[in-house]
Coordinates of C-alpha atoms in Angstrom, one line a residue:
Chain A
M462 CA -33.5 -15.7 59.9
N463 CA -31.8 -18.5 58.0
P464 CA -30.0 -21.2 60.1
A465 CA -26.3 -20.9 59.4
H466 CA -26.0 -24.3 57.8
L467 CA -28.7 -23.4 55.2
A468 CA -27.2 -20.0 54.4
R469 CA -26.0 -21.2 51.0
L470 CA -28.8 -23.5 50.1
S471 CA -30.9 -23.0 47.0
I472 CA -33.8 -25.3 45.9
N473 CA -34.0 -25.7 42.1
Q474 CA -37.6 -25.4 41.0
M475 CA -37.4 -28.8 39.2
T476 CA -36.7 -30.6 42.4
V477 CA -40.3 -29.9 43.5
K478 CA -41.9 -29.1 40.2
Q479 CA -45.3 -30.2 41.6
L480 CA -45.3 -26.9 43.6
P481 CA -46.6 -23.9 41.8
L482 CA -44.2 -20.9 42.0
P483 CA -46.0 -19.1 44.9
E484 CA -46.1 -22.3 47.0
L485 CA -42.4 -23.0 46.2
V486 CA -41.5 -19.5 47.4
R487 CA -43.6 -19.7 50.5
A488 CA -42.2 -23.2 51.4
C489 CA -38.6 -22.1 50.9
A490 CA -39.1 -18.9 53.0
E491 CA -40.8 -20.9 55.8
S492 CA -38.0 -23.6 55.7
G493 CA -35.2 -21.1 56.0
V494 CA -34.0 -21.7 52.4
P495 CA -32.6 -18.4 51.1
G496 CA -32.4 -19.2 47.4
V497 CA -34.3 -20.7 44.5
G498 CA -33.1 -21.8 41.0
L499 CA -35.8 -21.1 38.5
W500 CA -36.7 -22.4 35.0
R501 CA -37.8 -20.3 32.1
E502 CA -41.0 -22.1 31.2
P503 CA -42.8 -21.9 34.6
V504 CA -41.5 -18.4 35.1
R505 CA -42.8 -17.2 31.8
A506 CA -46.2 -18.9 32.5
Y507 CA -46.4 -17.0 35.7
G508 CA -45.0 -13.8 34.2
V509 CA -41.3 -12.8 34.5
E510 CA -41.9 -9.5 36.4
A511 CA -44.5 -11.0 38.7
A512 CA -42.1 -13.9 39.5
A513 CA -39.3 -11.5 40.2
R514 CA -41.6 -9.5 42.6
L515 CA -42.9 -12.7 44.3
V516 CA -39.4 -14.0 45.0
R517 CA -38.1 -10.6 46.1
E518 CA -41.0 -9.9 48.5
A519 CA -40.4 -13.3 50.1
G520 CA -36.9 -12.2 50.9
L521 CA -35.4 -14.9 48.6
G522 CA -32.7 -14.7 46.0
V523 CA -32.8 -16.3 42.5
T524 CA -29.5 -18.2 42.3
T525 CA -29.8 -19.3 38.6
L526 CA -32.1 -19.3 35.7
C527 CA -32.3 -22.6 33.7
R528 CA -31.7 -22.6 30.9
G529 CA -30.2 -21.2 27.8
G530 CA -28.1 -23.1 25.3
F531 CA -29.0 -25.6 22.5
F532 CA -26.4 -24.0 20.3
T533 CA -25.6 -26.9 18.0
A534 CA -28.0 -26.5 15.1
S535 CA -26.2 -26.1 11.9
E536 CA -29.1 -24.8 9.8
P537 CA -28.7 -21.0 9.6
H538 CA -32.3 -20.1 10.5
A539 CA -32.3 -22.4 13.5
R540 CA -29.1 -20.8 14.7
V541 CA -30.6 -17.4 14.5
R542 CA -33.6 -18.5 16.4
A543 CA -31.4 -20.2 19.1
L544 CA -29.4 -17.0 19.6
D545 CA -32.5 -14.8 19.8
D546 CA -33.9 -17.1 22.3
N547 CA -30.8 -17.0 24.4
R548 CA -30.7 -13.2 24.3
A549 CA -34.3 -13.4 25.7
A550 CA -33.1 -15.8 28.4
V551 CA -30.4 -13.4 29.4
D552 CA -32.9 -10.6 29.7
E553 CA -35.2 -12.8 31.8
A554 CA -32.3 -13.7 34.1
A555 CA -31.5 -10.0 34.5
A556 CA -35.2 -9.2 35.2
L557 CA -35.3 -12.0 37.9
G558 CA -32.2 -10.5 39.5
T559 CA -30.0 -13.5 39.0
D560 CA -26.5 -13.1 37.7
T561 CA -26.3 -16.7 36.3
L562 CA -27.9 -18.3 33.2
V563 CA -27.3 -22.0 33.0
L564 CA -26.5 -23.3 29.5
V565 CA -27.3 -26.8 28.3
C566 CA -25.3 -26.6 25.1
G567 CA -27.2 -29.0 22.8
G568 CA -26.6 -32.4 21.2
L569 CA -25.9 -33.5 17.7
P570 CA -28.2 -32.1 15.0
E571 CA -30.5 -34.7 13.4
G572 CA -28.5 -36.9 11.1
S573 CA -25.1 -35.6 12.2
R574 CA -22.2 -37.6 13.5
D575 CA -19.9 -34.6 13.9
L576 CA -19.2 -34.0 17.6
T577 CA -16.2 -31.7 16.8
G578 CA -18.3 -29.4 14.6
A579 CA -21.1 -29.2 17.2
R580 CA -18.6 -28.2 19.9
K581 CA -17.2 -25.6 17.5
R582 CA -20.7 -24.1 17.1
V583 CA -21.1 -23.9 20.9
A584 CA -17.9 -21.7 21.0
D585 CA -19.2 -19.6 18.2
A586 CA -22.5 -19.0 20.0
L587 CA -20.8 -18.1 23.2
A588 CA -18.8 -15.4 21.4
E589 CA -22.0 -13.9 20.0
L590 CA -23.9 -14.0 23.3
G591 CA -21.1 -13.0 25.7
P592 CA -21.2 -9.2 25.2
H593 CA -25.0 -9.1 25.4
A594 CA -25.0 -11.1 28.7
R595 CA -22.2 -9.0 30.2
A596 CA -24.1 -5.8 29.4
R597 CA -27.0 -7.2 31.4
G598 CA -24.9 -8.3 34.3
V599 CA -25.5 -12.0 33.6
R600 CA -22.8 -14.6 33.4
L601 CA -23.2 -17.6 31.0
A602 CA -22.6 -20.8 32.9
I603 CA -21.8 -23.9 30.7
E604 CA -23.1 -27.0 32.3
P605 CA -21.2 -30.1 31.3
L606 CA -23.7 -32.9 31.2
H607 CA -23.1 -36.6 31.8
P608 CA -21.8 -38.3 28.7
M609 CA -25.0 -40.4 28.4
Y610 CA -26.6 -37.1 27.1
A611 CA -23.9 -36.4 24.5
S612 CA -25.9 -37.2 21.5
D613 CA -29.3 -35.7 22.3
R614 CA -28.7 -33.0 24.8
C615 CA -25.2 -31.7 25.4
V616 CA -22.0 -32.3 23.4
V617 CA -20.0 -30.8 26.4
C618 CA -19.4 -33.9 28.5
T619 CA -16.7 -33.1 31.0
L620 CA -15.7 -30.2 33.2
D621 CA -12.4 -29.9 31.3
Q622 CA -14.3 -29.5 28.0
A623 CA -16.6 -26.8 29.6
L624 CA -13.5 -25.0 30.9
E625 CA -11.7 -25.1 27.6
L626 CA -14.8 -23.4 26.1
A627 CA -15.2 -20.9 28.9
E628 CA -11.6 -19.9 29.1
R629 CA -11.8 -18.3 25.6
F630 CA -13.8 -15.5 27.3
P631 CA -13.5 -13.3 30.4
A632 CA -14.7 -15.1 33.6
E633 CA -17.3 -12.4 34.1
E634 CA -18.9 -13.5 30.8
V635 CA -18.5 -17.3 30.7
G636 CA -18.0 -19.9 33.4
V637 CA -19.2 -23.3 34.3
V638 CA -21.7 -25.2 36.4
V639 CA -20.3 -27.9 38.7
D640 CA -23.1 -30.5 39.1
T641 CA -22.2 -33.6 41.0
Y642 CA -24.7 -35.8 39.1
H643 CA -22.8 -35.1 35.8
L644 CA -19.3 -35.2 37.1
W645 CA -19.0 -37.6 39.9
W646 CA -17.5 -40.5 37.9
D647 CA -14.7 -38.4 36.3
D648 CA -11.2 -38.8 37.8
R649 CA -10.1 -35.6 36.1
A650 CA -13.0 -33.6 37.6
P651 CA -11.2 -32.7 40.9
A652 CA -8.3 -31.0 39.1
A653 CA -10.8 -29.2 36.8
V654 CA -12.8 -28.0 39.8
A655 CA -9.6 -26.5 41.3
R656 CA -8.7 -24.9 38.0
A657 CA -12.3 -23.5 37.6
G658 CA -12.2 -22.1 41.1
A659 CA -8.8 -20.5 40.6
G660 CA -10.1 -18.8 37.5
G661 CA -13.2 -17.5 39.2
R662 CA -15.3 -19.6 36.8
I663 CA -17.5 -21.7 39.1
H664 CA -20.7 -19.8 38.4
A665 CA -23.0 -22.4 39.9
F666 CA -22.8 -25.5 42.1
Q667 CA -25.5 -28.1 42.0
L668 CA -26.1 -31.3 44.0
A669 CA -27.9 -34.5 43.0
D670 CA -27.1 -38.1 43.9
W671 CA -26.5 -41.0 41.4
I672 CA -28.9 -44.0 41.8
T673 CA -29.4 -47.0 39.7
P674 CA -31.1 -48.6 37.8
L675 CA -31.5 -45.6 35.5
P676 CA -35.0 -45.1 34.1
A677 CA -35.8 -45.3 30.4
G678 CA -34.6 -42.1 28.7
V679 CA -32.3 -41.5 31.7
L680 CA -33.7 -38.0 32.4
T681 CA -35.6 -38.5 35.6
G682 CA -33.5 -40.8 37.7
R683 CA -31.5 -38.3 39.9
G684 CA -31.4 -39.4 43.4
Q685 CA -32.3 -37.5 46.6
L686 CA -29.1 -36.5 48.4
G687 CA -27.8 -39.4 50.4
D688 CA -29.7 -42.1 48.5
G689 CA -26.9 -42.8 46.0
V690 CA -23.2 -43.4 45.6
I691 CA -21.8 -39.9 45.3
D692 CA -19.6 -38.7 48.1
L693 CA -21.5 -35.4 48.3
A694 CA -19.7 -34.1 51.4
A695 CA -16.4 -34.6 49.6
W696 CA -17.7 -32.7 46.6
Y697 CA -19.0 -29.9 48.9
E698 CA -15.5 -29.6 50.4
R699 CA -13.8 -29.8 47.1
V700 CA -15.7 -26.9 45.6
A701 CA -15.3 -24.9 48.8
S702 CA -11.5 -25.6 48.7
A703 CA -11.5 -24.2 45.1
G704 CA -12.6 -20.9 46.6
Y705 CA -16.3 -21.1 45.7
T706 CA -18.5 -19.4 48.4
G707 CA -21.7 -19.0 46.4
P708 CA -25.1 -20.8 46.5
V709 CA -25.4 -24.6 46.5
E710 CA -28.4 -25.6 44.5
V711 CA -30.2 -29.0 44.9
E712 CA -31.6 -30.0 41.5
L713 CA -33.3 -33.4 41.3
F714 CA -35.3 -34.8 38.4
N715 CA -37.1 -37.8 39.9
E716 CA -40.5 -39.2 39.0
E717 CA -40.9 -40.7 42.5
L718 CA -40.2 -37.4 44.2
W719 CA -42.5 -35.6 41.9
R720 CA -45.4 -37.9 42.8
R721 CA -45.0 -37.1 46.5
D722 CA -46.2 -34.0 48.4
G723 CA -44.0 -31.2 47.3
R724 CA -43.7 -29.6 50.7
E725 CA -42.7 -32.9 52.3
V726 CA -40.0 -33.4 49.5
L727 CA -38.7 -29.9 50.2
R728 CA -38.4 -30.6 54.0
Q729 CA -36.6 -33.8 53.3
T730 CA -34.3 -32.1 50.9
V731 CA -33.4 -29.5 53.5
E732 CA -32.7 -32.2 56.0
R733 CA -30.6 -34.2 53.6
F734 CA -28.6 -31.1 52.6
A735 CA -27.8 -30.4 56.2
S736 CA -26.3 -33.9 56.5
V737 CA -24.1 -33.2 53.4
V738 CA -22.7 -29.9 54.6
P739 CA -19.6 -30.7 56.7
R740 CA -20.0 -29.5 60.3
S741 CA -17.1 -27.2 60.0
S742 CA -18.9 -25.3 57.2
S743 CA -22.0 -24.6 59.3
V744 CA -20.0 -22.2 61.4
R745 CA -18.1 -20.5 58.6
Chain B
M1062 CA -12.7 -68.2 1.5
N1063 CA -13.5 -65.0 3.4
P1064 CA -14.2 -61.9 1.3
A1065 CA -11.3 -59.5 1.8
H1066 CA -13.5 -56.8 3.5
L1067 CA -14.6 -59.3 6.1
A1068 CA -11.2 -60.7 6.9
R1069 CA -11.1 -59.0 10.3
L1070 CA -14.7 -59.3 11.2
S1071 CA -15.8 -61.1 14.4
I1072 CA -19.3 -61.5 15.6
N1073 CA -19.7 -61.4 19.4
Q1074 CA -22.0 -64.0 20.6
M1075 CA -24.2 -61.5 22.5
T1076 CA -25.1 -59.8 19.2
V1077 CA -27.2 -62.8 18.2
K1078 CA -27.6 -64.5 21.6
Q1079 CA -30.8 -66.1 20.3
L1080 CA -28.6 -68.4 18.2
P1081 CA -27.3 -71.5 20.0
L1082 CA -23.6 -71.9 19.7
P1083 CA -23.7 -74.5 16.8
E1084 CA -26.0 -72.3 14.8
L1085 CA -23.9 -69.2 15.5
V1086 CA -20.8 -71.1 14.3
R1087 CA -22.5 -72.4 11.2
A1088 CA -24.0 -69.0 10.3
C1089 CA -20.6 -67.3 10.7
A1090 CA -18.9 -69.9 8.5
E1091 CA -21.5 -69.7 5.8
S1092 CA -21.4 -65.8 5.8
G1093 CA -17.7 -65.6 5.5
V1094 CA -17.2 -64.3 9.0
P1095 CA -13.9 -65.6 10.2
G1096 CA -14.2 -64.9 14.0
V1097 CA -16.5 -65.2 17.0
G1098 CA -16.3 -63.5 20.4
L1099 CA -17.6 -65.9 23.0
W1100 CA -19.1 -65.5 26.5
R1101 CA -18.3 -67.7 29.4
E1102 CA -21.9 -68.7 30.5
P1103 CA -23.1 -70.2 27.1
V1104 CA -19.6 -71.7 26.5
R1105 CA -19.7 -73.5 29.9
A1106 CA -23.2 -74.6 29.3
Y1107 CA -22.1 -76.2 26.0
G1108 CA -18.8 -77.4 27.4
V1109 CA -15.5 -75.6 27.0
E1110 CA -13.7 -78.4 25.1
A1111 CA -16.7 -79.1 22.9
A1112 CA -17.1 -75.4 22.1
A1113 CA -13.4 -75.1 21.3
R1114 CA -13.7 -78.1 18.9
L1115 CA -16.9 -76.9 17.3
V1116 CA -15.3 -73.5 16.5
R1117 CA -12.0 -75.0 15.3
E1118 CA -13.6 -77.5 13.1
A1119 CA -15.7 -74.8 11.4
G1120 CA -12.5 -73.0 10.6
L1121 CA -13.3 -70.1 12.8
G1122 CA -11.1 -68.3 15.4
V1123 CA -12.2 -67.2 18.9
T1124 CA -11.2 -63.5 19.0
T1125 CA -12.1 -62.8 22.7
L1126 CA -13.7 -64.4 25.7
C1127 CA -16.0 -62.2 27.7
R1128 CA -15.6 -61.8 30.5
G1129 CA -13.5 -61.7 33.6
G1130 CA -13.3 -58.8 36.0
F1131 CA -15.5 -57.7 38.8
F1132 CA -12.5 -57.0 41.0
T1133 CA -13.9 -54.3 43.2
A1134 CA -15.2 -56.2 46.2
S1135 CA -13.6 -55.2 49.4
E1136 CA -14.7 -58.1 51.5
P1137 CA -11.8 -60.6 51.6
H1138 CA -13.7 -63.7 50.8
A1139 CA -15.4 -62.1 47.9
R1140 CA -12.0 -61.0 46.6
V1141 CA -10.6 -64.5 46.8
R1142 CA -13.6 -65.9 45.0
A1143 CA -13.3 -63.2 42.3
L1144 CA -9.7 -64.0 41.7
D1145 CA -10.3 -67.7 41.6
D1146 CA -13.1 -67.1 39.1
N1147 CA -10.8 -65.0 36.9
R1148 CA -8.1 -67.7 36.9
A1149 CA -10.8 -70.1 35.7
A1150 CA -11.7 -67.5 33.0
V1151 CA -8.1 -67.4 31.9
D1152 CA -8.0 -71.2 31.6
E1153 CA -11.2 -71.2 29.6
A1154 CA -9.8 -68.6 27.2
A1155 CA -6.7 -70.7 26.7
A1156 CA -8.8 -73.8 26.1
L1157 CA -10.8 -71.9 23.5
G1158 CA -7.6 -70.8 21.7
T1159 CA -8.2 -67.1 22.2
D1160 CA -5.4 -64.9 23.5
T1161 CA -7.7 -62.2 24.9
L1162 CA -9.8 -62.2 28.0
V1163 CA -12.1 -59.1 28.2
L1164 CA -12.3 -57.6 31.7
V1165 CA -15.3 -55.7 33.0
C1166 CA -13.7 -54.4 36.2
G1167 CA -16.7 -54.0 38.5
G1168 CA -18.6 -51.2 40.1
L1169 CA -18.8 -49.8 43.7
P1170 CA -19.4 -52.4 46.4
E1171 CA -22.7 -52.2 48.1
G1172 CA -22.8 -49.1 50.3
S1173 CA -19.5 -47.7 49.2
R1174 CA -18.9 -44.2 47.7
D1175 CA -15.1 -44.8 47.3
L1176 CA -14.3 -44.7 43.6
T1177 CA -10.6 -44.3 44.2
G1178 CA -10.5 -47.3 46.5
A1179 CA -12.4 -49.4 44.0
R1180 CA -10.0 -48.4 41.2
K1181 CA -7.0 -49.3 43.5
R1182 CA -8.5 -52.8 44.0
V1183 CA -8.7 -53.3 40.2
A1184 CA -4.9 -52.6 40.0
D1185 CA -4.2 -55.0 42.8
A1186 CA -6.2 -57.7 41.1
L1187 CA -4.4 -57.2 37.8
A1188 CA -1.1 -57.6 39.6
E1189 CA -2.3 -60.9 41.0
L1190 CA -3.8 -62.3 37.8
G1191 CA -1.2 -61.1 35.3
P1192 CA 1.4 -63.8 35.7
H1193 CA -1.2 -66.6 35.6
A1194 CA -2.6 -65.2 32.4
R1195 CA 0.8 -64.8 30.8
A1196 CA 1.7 -68.3 31.6
R1197 CA -1.4 -69.5 29.7
G1198 CA -0.7 -67.2 26.7
V1199 CA -3.8 -65.0 27.5
R1200 CA -3.8 -61.2 27.6
L1201 CA -6.0 -59.4 30.0
A1202 CA -7.9 -56.6 28.2
I1203 CA -9.4 -53.9 30.4
E1204 CA -12.6 -52.6 28.9
P1205 CA -13.4 -49.0 29.9
L1206 CA -17.2 -48.8 30.1
H1207 CA -19.3 -45.7 29.5
P1208 CA -19.5 -43.5 32.6
M1209 CA -23.2 -44.4 32.9
Y1210 CA -22.0 -47.8 34.3
A1211 CA -19.6 -46.4 36.8
S1212 CA -21.5 -47.2 39.9
D1213 CA -22.8 -50.7 39.2
R1214 CA -20.6 -52.2 36.6
C1215 CA -17.2 -50.6 35.9
V1216 CA -15.3 -47.9 37.8
V1217 CA -12.9 -47.7 34.8
C1218 CA -14.7 -45.0 32.7
T1219 CA -12.3 -43.8 30.1
L1220 CA -9.6 -45.2 27.8
D1221 CA -7.1 -43.0 29.6
Q1222 CA -8.0 -44.6 32.9
A1223 CA -7.8 -48.1 31.4
L1224 CA -4.3 -47.3 30.0
E1225 CA -3.1 -45.9 33.3
L1226 CA -4.0 -49.2 34.8
A1227 CA -2.6 -51.3 32.0
E1228 CA 0.7 -49.5 31.7
R1229 CA 1.7 -50.7 35.1
F1230 CA 2.2 -54.1 33.5
P1231 CA 3.9 -55.5 30.4
A1232 CA 1.7 -55.2 27.3
E1233 CA 1.7 -58.9 26.8
E1234 CA 0.0 -59.2 30.1
V1235 CA -2.5 -56.3 30.3
G1236 CA -4.0 -54.1 27.6
V1237 CA -7.3 -52.5 26.7
V1238 CA -10.5 -52.9 24.7
V1239 CA -11.5 -50.1 22.4
D1240 CA -15.3 -50.2 22.1
T1241 CA -16.9 -47.4 20.2
Y1242 CA -20.1 -47.5 22.3
H1243 CA -18.2 -46.7 25.5
L1244 CA -15.8 -44.2 24.1
W1245 CA -17.3 -42.2 21.3
W1246 CA -18.2 -39.1 23.3
D1247 CA -14.7 -38.6 24.8
D1248 CA -12.6 -35.9 23.2
R1249 CA -9.6 -37.4 24.8
A1250 CA -10.2 -40.9 23.4
P1251 CA -8.4 -40.3 20.0
A1252 CA -5.1 -39.4 21.7
A1253 CA -5.6 -42.4 24.0
V1254 CA -6.2 -44.7 21.1
A1255 CA -2.9 -43.6 19.5
R1256 CA -1.1 -44.1 22.8
A1257 CA -2.6 -47.5 23.3
G1258 CA -1.6 -48.5 19.7
A1259 CA 1.9 -47.2 20.1
G1260 CA 2.3 -49.3 23.2
G1261 CA 0.9 -52.5 21.6
R1262 CA -2.0 -52.4 24.1
I1263 CA -5.1 -52.5 21.9
H1264 CA -6.0 -56.1 22.6
A1265 CA -9.5 -55.9 21.2
F1266 CA -11.6 -53.5 19.1
Q1267 CA -15.4 -53.7 19.3
L1268 CA -18.1 -51.8 17.3
A1269 CA -21.6 -50.8 18.4
D1270 CA -23.6 -47.7 17.6
W1271 CA -25.1 -45.2 20.0
I1272 CA -28.9 -44.7 19.7
T1273 CA -31.4 -42.9 21.9
P1274 CA -33.6 -43.0 23.9
L1275 CA -31.7 -45.3 26.2
P1276 CA -33.8 -48.2 27.6
A1277 CA -34.4 -48.6 31.4
G1278 CA -31.3 -50.0 33.0
V1279 CA -29.3 -48.8 29.9
L1280 CA -27.8 -52.3 29.2
T1281 CA -29.7 -53.3 26.1
G1282 CA -29.8 -50.2 23.9
R1283 CA -26.8 -50.6 21.7
G1284 CA -27.5 -49.7 18.1
Q1285 CA -26.9 -51.8 15.0
L1286 CA -24.0 -50.3 13.0
G1287 CA -25.2 -47.3 11.1
D1288 CA -28.4 -46.8 13.1
G1289 CA -26.8 -44.3 15.5
V1290 CA -24.6 -41.2 15.8
I1291 CA -21.1 -42.7 16.0
D1292 CA -18.8 -42.1 13.1
L1293 CA -17.8 -45.7 13.0
A1294 CA -15.8 -45.4 9.8
A1295 CA -13.7 -42.7 11.5
W1296 CA -13.2 -44.9 14.5
Y1297 CA -12.2 -47.8 12.3
E1298 CA -9.5 -45.7 10.6
R1299 CA -8.4 -44.2 13.9
V1300 CA -7.7 -47.6 15.4
A1301 CA -6.0 -48.8 12.2
S1302 CA -3.9 -45.7 12.2
A1303 CA -2.8 -46.6 15.7
G1304 CA -1.3 -49.7 14.3
Y1305 CA -4.0 -52.2 15.2
T1306 CA -4.4 -55.0 12.6
G1307 CA -6.4 -57.5 14.7
P1308 CA -10.0 -58.6 14.7
V1309 CA -12.9 -56.2 14.7
E1310 CA -15.8 -57.5 16.8
V1311 CA -19.4 -56.4 16.6
E1312 CA -21.0 -56.6 20.0
L1313 CA -24.6 -55.4 20.2
F1314 CA -26.9 -55.8 23.2
N1315 CA -30.3 -54.9 21.8
E1316 CA -33.7 -56.3 22.8
E1317 CA -35.1 -55.6 19.4
L1318 CA -32.3 -57.4 17.5
W1319 CA -32.7 -60.3 20.0
R1320 CA -36.4 -60.7 19.1
R1321 CA -35.6 -61.1 15.4
D1322 CA -34.4 -64.1 13.5
G1323 CA -30.8 -64.5 14.5
R1324 CA -29.5 -65.5 11.1
E1325 CA -31.1 -62.5 9.6
V1326 CA -29.6 -60.2 12.2
L1327 CA -26.2 -61.8 11.5
R1328 CA -26.6 -61.1 7.7
Q1329 CA -27.6 -57.5 8.4
T1330 CA -24.6 -57.1 10.7
V1331 CA -22.2 -58.4 8.1
E1332 CA -23.7 -55.9 5.5
R1333 CA -23.5 -53.0 7.9
F1334 CA -20.0 -53.9 8.8
A1335 CA -19.0 -53.8 5.1
S1336 CA -20.4 -50.3 4.9
V1337 CA -18.3 -49.1 7.9
V1338 CA -15.0 -50.5 6.6
P1339 CA -13.4 -47.8 4.4
R1340 CA -12.9 -49.0 0.8
S1341 CA -9.2 -48.5 1.1
S1342 CA -9.2 -51.1 3.9
S1343 CA -10.9 -53.8 1.8
V1344 CA -7.9 -54.2 -0.4
R1345 CA -5.2 -54.1 2.3

């Protein structure tokens, strides 16, 4: 049913957030896309069980749920709330049938300049959440974000840092997300990818391209595959060479794409993905 | 004449670019600021020899000249022009009496996705320029820029990368710039600062704070000292502990500061700098 070269493709819901969930699911099924990456807010608005059924009945798989995390609060009540919310996210992931919860770890608390302390609190939260996640069959996947988000979104800035956190726990509990948008600039990332793969810790692989100029706030400037400077084919091969055989999600946040017809953007994304996948991979 | 706690302070011209050079020089001299960091374009507009005389007669020193670099073109004629321009920058630095030319190494050439190749061309250019700079008594100072500039401005993204480039050459020829704005997020930067200091390769030290949200284009959002999340006092101590005793330049690119009265911004910057310098340092 799915063309061979699309067998690993997953469309992250944010890429075409203009499509309501049923339209996203229908468009993916019609396009031969076997997977979707979902976000908690739209899933909860639709209903978690209903969303799970919708996706399942269309013959699709949920590759990841985005997102847990935001572990860096130092105020005790805020920490308790964050952990409770993350346990709920784990349960939602299990209900959706995905084994992977993506974690955006959180930035510096208001008024703080203590990066080291914030990173320590991420480790503490992983220790508390890990057993709950494992019991539900859900793996926690730390996503290192580009350093331009270090203050307000994620104090984990490199794949090496994410691995140093993950490796304190069993690989079935905690791993990493390899996202080209966040890692492409880092000359140490290729070695870290190999290490992550050898340890069975690549829990998700996401593609987006890097384009400039960045928009104000730098959140919604991710480029369509092929529009930017990242050698995506090389990244695809690199992650495959590290032993990763799982889904490849396309996750774009882009105002211009969001203004266009969602089904057209999805078709374009499928085409662009096909041009990224090395020919040798399509017959694997 | 200079208060002890300002003995190492230098104001980079861009911080108060609304001030014409004579006003900048007068305001620094009146405020007890002993150094200025200059930029090529306004210096050339004023006249290199005239600028050198102006600064000298005010009793100030030129701490750095910004900037050479942009070494990453692959097209042969563009490379020749870039090297010629850098030789001119070295000569201008020597004429101004500064021993440090700051290098912004350049981004990816149009249409290229080859970061490794671009970094290799930076090394090649340093090899060609080094002897010319040394003969003029000018040190080349590689400035690693924040990874958000990797594609369009500087393929050298970390202090480790900058050091790996610099260490191929004698420290009197090639060193690095430690700029808090570019490096604050990097957990490997402290070790790299120590290594750079031990090797005598910290050729400049610049301060700016990190504030969000970032503006479109991400060039003009550097925060006034104390307005952001960087632990500047810790960075000051870290660089001092690495053995660096040279000037400390404040280099802010900030639209809001540029709209204000330049002399007032300069006064504020001096006050903020004083609050960053640890008390123990003021009596050194």
